[in-house]
Amino acid sequence: MLPTPSTSHVDFNRIYEPAEDSYLILDTLASEAETTFLTQRFGRPSYHSGVSASPLVLEVGIGSGVVLAFVTAHAQNILGRSDVLSLGIDINPFACVATEETVQRACQSNPALAKGPGQQLHSEILLASINGDLEAPIRPGSVDILIFNPPYVPTPGPLPSSPISHEDGRLTYLDENTEFEAGSQLLALSYSGGKDGMEITSRLLKRIPRVLNPIRGVAYVLLCQQNRPAEVVDSIRQWGHGWIADVVGKSGKVGGWEKLQIIRIYRDYS
């Protein structure tokens, strides 16, 4: 079993704390079925891509960084290679800062990657975290592996907005929010999914064909029971052009339904 990255340094008053959904993603990516799939796709040169370039791993909505850190630190086990480029995006700027430390700590704890106390990570690993909205800052067709644990809880009314401003390069609270109120709003951003819990997820799903590498790109998206995952899978399969959606992870049955599911989205050229 691969060790879970430490998040002891993370301020969970304003950053989403790893929970069942986070750990389901870790277990799914580390499963024999997924490591076999990913190693075949990325572990060696393919007919389509020739010499296999270092995979770009993008997590949208990084939170504490536990998932991105897990994939980065254990890339050799999960992808069959350690030369990954790790990138995270979150609307919460505190999550971006925390993620950098989470990944650094996870890689330093892996003897195969660590260079020693106070030294930088192995040169094959690049980490950046971007404060932004979904995949908007990313060049089309550049992402090899996209991971998304979205705000999936159905919530009434309009979606919350960020309580933070970036004027003059400084982080300031909007509308005279106290630090506690701002923290509560930041946490709400991490789980509020609007109607059917799908408002944010639907936005990203529409952009997956644009952002993924057209040859080897693959996305992992987490859904809950209220998101109607069977309908989501069916709609993706209607994209055509070789797009496939499979359920590859399940957790917590409720009344015969899986409470959480992870779907893998990719193109099959066979």
PDB file of C-alpha atoms in Angstrom, residues 148-243:
ATOM      1  CA  PHE A 148     -11.178  16.440 -10.707  1.00  0.00           C
ATOM      2  CA  ASN A 149     -12.820  16.051  -7.311  1.00  0.00           C
ATOM      3  CA  PRO A 150     -15.498  18.689  -7.928  1.00  0.00           C
ATOM      4  CA  PRO A 151     -17.917  20.569  -5.697  1.00  0.00           C
ATOM      5  CA  TYR A 152     -20.561  17.850  -6.083  1.00  0.00           C
ATOM      6  CA  VAL A 153     -23.040  18.537  -3.271  1.00  0.00           C
ATOM      7  CA  PRO A 154     -26.464  19.728  -4.557  1.00  0.00           C
ATOM      8  CA  THR A 155     -27.088  23.213  -3.162  1.00  0.00           C
ATOM      9  CA  PRO A 156     -29.957  25.694  -3.678  1.00  0.00           C
ATOM     10  CA  GLY A 157     -29.593  29.195  -5.033  1.00  0.00           C
ATOM     11  CA  PRO A 158     -26.600  30.772  -6.758  1.00  0.00           C
ATOM     12  CA  LEU A 159     -23.138  29.312  -6.326  1.00  0.00           C
ATOM     13  CA  PRO A 160     -20.863  31.094  -3.805  1.00  0.00           C
ATOM     14  CA  SER A 161     -18.210  33.476  -5.066  1.00  0.00           C
ATOM     15  CA  SER A 162     -14.690  33.952  -3.791  1.00  0.00           C
ATOM     16  CA  PRO A 163     -14.430  36.281  -0.771  1.00  0.00           C
ATOM     17  CA  ILE A 164     -10.908  37.280  -1.756  1.00  0.00           C
ATOM     18  CA  SER A 165      -9.565  40.064  -3.969  1.00  0.00           C
ATOM     19  CA  HIS A 166      -6.143  40.166  -5.655  1.00  0.00           C
ATOM     20  CA  GLU A 167      -5.749  43.920  -6.057  1.00  0.00           C
ATOM     21  CA  ASP A 168      -2.151  45.116  -6.315  1.00  0.00           C
ATOM     22  CA  GLY A 169      -0.966  41.518  -6.023  1.00  0.00           C
ATOM     23  CA  ARG A 170      -2.183  41.308  -2.415  1.00  0.00           C
ATOM     24  CA  LEU A 171      -4.868  39.043  -0.984  1.00  0.00           C
ATOM     25  CA  THR A 172      -7.618  41.037   0.711  1.00  0.00           C
ATOM     26  CA  TYR A 173     -11.054  40.054   1.995  1.00  0.00           C
ATOM     27  CA  LEU A 174     -14.070  41.478   0.153  1.00  0.00           C
ATOM     28  CA  ASP A 175     -17.178  43.088   1.672  1.00  0.00           C
ATOM     29  CA  GLU A 176     -15.569  43.541   5.069  1.00  0.00           C
ATOM     30  CA  ASN A 177     -15.561  39.791   5.669  1.00  0.00           C
ATOM     31  CA  THR A 178     -13.951  38.634   8.848  1.00  0.00           C
ATOM     32  CA  GLU A 179     -11.324  35.930   8.527  1.00  0.00           C
ATOM     33  CA  PHE A 180     -13.830  33.375   9.863  1.00  0.00           C
ATOM     34  CA  GLU A 181     -16.523  34.395   7.348  1.00  0.00           C
ATOM     35  CA  ALA A 182     -14.050  34.331   4.496  1.00  0.00           C
ATOM     36  CA  GLY A 183     -12.858  30.876   5.543  1.00  0.00           C
ATOM     37  CA  SER A 184     -16.441  29.618   5.577  1.00  0.00           C
ATOM     38  CA  GLN A 185     -17.008  30.970   2.065  1.00  0.00           C
ATOM     39  CA  LEU A 186     -13.816  29.360   0.806  1.00  0.00           C
ATOM     40  CA  LEU A 187     -14.927  26.010   2.216  1.00  0.00           C
ATOM     41  CA  ALA A 188     -18.348  26.453   0.582  1.00  0.00           C
ATOM     42  CA  LEU A 189     -16.620  26.854  -2.779  1.00  0.00           C
ATOM     43  CA  SER A 190     -15.135  23.377  -2.334  1.00  0.00           C
ATOM     44  CA  TYR A 191     -18.438  21.529  -1.978  1.00  0.00           C
ATOM     45  CA  SER A 192     -21.311  23.665  -3.386  1.00  0.00           C
ATOM     46  CA  GLY A 193     -22.348  22.142  -6.693  1.00  0.00           C
ATOM     47  CA  GLY A 194     -25.640  23.937  -7.387  1.00  0.00           C
ATOM     48  CA  LYS A 195     -28.473  22.108  -9.144  1.00  0.00           C
ATOM     49  CA  ASP A 196     -27.987  18.312  -8.924  1.00  0.00           C
ATOM     50  CA  GLY A 197     -24.471  19.145  -7.720  1.00  0.00           C
ATOM     51  CA  MET A 198     -23.453  19.352 -11.375  1.00  0.00           C
ATOM     52  CA  GLU A 199     -23.082  23.038 -12.252  1.00  0.00           C
ATOM     53  CA  ILE A 200     -19.290  23.120 -11.901  1.00  0.00           C
ATOM     54  CA  THR A 201     -18.763  19.541 -13.088  1.00  0.00           C
ATOM     55  CA  SER A 202     -20.802  20.115 -16.252  1.00  0.00           C
ATOM     56  CA  ARG A 203     -18.656  23.123 -17.132  1.00  0.00           C
ATOM     57  CA  LEU A 204     -15.477  21.082 -16.929  1.00  0.00           C
ATOM     58  CA  LEU A 205     -16.873  18.026 -18.714  1.00  0.00           C
ATOM     59  CA  LYS A 206     -17.664  20.177 -21.751  1.00  0.00           C
ATOM     60  CA  ARG A 207     -14.033  21.308 -21.854  1.00  0.00           C
ATOM     61  CA  ILE A 208     -12.371  17.908 -21.454  1.00  0.00           C
ATOM     62  CA  PRO A 209     -12.088  17.244 -25.225  1.00  0.00           C
ATOM     63  CA  ARG A 210     -10.395  20.638 -25.569  1.00  0.00           C
ATOM     64  CA  VAL A 211      -7.875  20.388 -22.741  1.00  0.00           C
ATOM     65  CA  LEU A 212      -6.781  16.728 -22.925  1.00  0.00           C
ATOM     66  CA  ASN A 213      -3.936  15.526 -25.098  1.00  0.00           C
ATOM     67  CA  PRO A 214      -5.791  14.253 -28.202  1.00  0.00           C
ATOM     68  CA  ILE A 215      -3.829  10.985 -28.283  1.00  0.00           C
ATOM     69  CA  ARG A 216      -3.150   9.805 -24.752  1.00  0.00           C
ATOM     70  CA  GLY A 217      -5.165  12.163 -22.516  1.00  0.00           C
ATOM     71  CA  VAL A 218      -7.295  10.658 -19.751  1.00  0.00           C
ATOM     72  CA  ALA A 219      -9.504  12.270 -17.091  1.00  0.00           C
ATOM     73  CA  TYR A 220     -10.716  11.008 -13.723  1.00  0.00           C
ATOM     74  CA  VAL A 221     -13.841  12.721 -12.398  1.00  0.00           C
ATOM     75  CA  LEU A 222     -15.582  11.961  -9.097  1.00  0.00           C
ATOM     76  CA  LEU A 223     -19.382  11.962  -8.873  1.00  0.00           C
ATOM     77  CA  CYS A 224     -21.882  11.296  -6.111  1.00  0.00           C
ATOM     78  CA  GLN A 225     -25.231   9.530  -6.268  1.00  0.00           C
ATOM     79  CA  GLN A 226     -27.215  12.778  -6.618  1.00  0.00           C
ATOM     80  CA  ASN A 227     -25.150  13.725  -9.687  1.00  0.00           C
ATOM     81  CA  ARG A 228     -26.862  10.920 -11.657  1.00  0.00           C
ATOM     82  CA  PRO A 229     -23.585   9.274 -12.701  1.00  0.00           C
ATOM     83  CA  ALA A 230     -25.214   6.786 -15.089  1.00  0.00           C
ATOM     84  CA  GLU A 231     -26.647   9.684 -17.101  1.00  0.00           C
ATOM     85  CA  VAL A 232     -23.257  11.439 -17.076  1.00  0.00           C
ATOM     86  CA  VAL A 233     -21.513   8.320 -18.391  1.00  0.00           C
ATOM     87  CA  ASP A 234     -24.128   7.880 -21.121  1.00  0.00           C
ATOM     88  CA  SER A 235     -23.802  11.509 -22.220  1.00  0.00           C
ATOM     89  CA  ILE A 236     -20.015  11.243 -22.519  1.00  0.00           C
ATOM     90  CA  ARG A 237     -20.318   8.109 -24.618  1.00  0.00           C
ATOM     91  CA  GLN A 238     -22.512  10.133 -26.997  1.00  0.00           C
ATOM     92  CA  TRP A 239     -19.610  12.488 -27.729  1.00  0.00           C
ATOM     93  CA  GLY A 240     -18.463  10.096 -30.456  1.00  0.00           C
ATOM     94  CA  HIS A 241     -14.949  10.290 -31.978  1.00  0.00           C
ATOM     95  CA  GLY A 242     -13.776   7.361 -29.826  1.00  0.00           C
ATOM     96  CA  TRP A 243     -14.621   8.855 -26.430  1.00  0.00           C
TER      97      TRP A 243
END
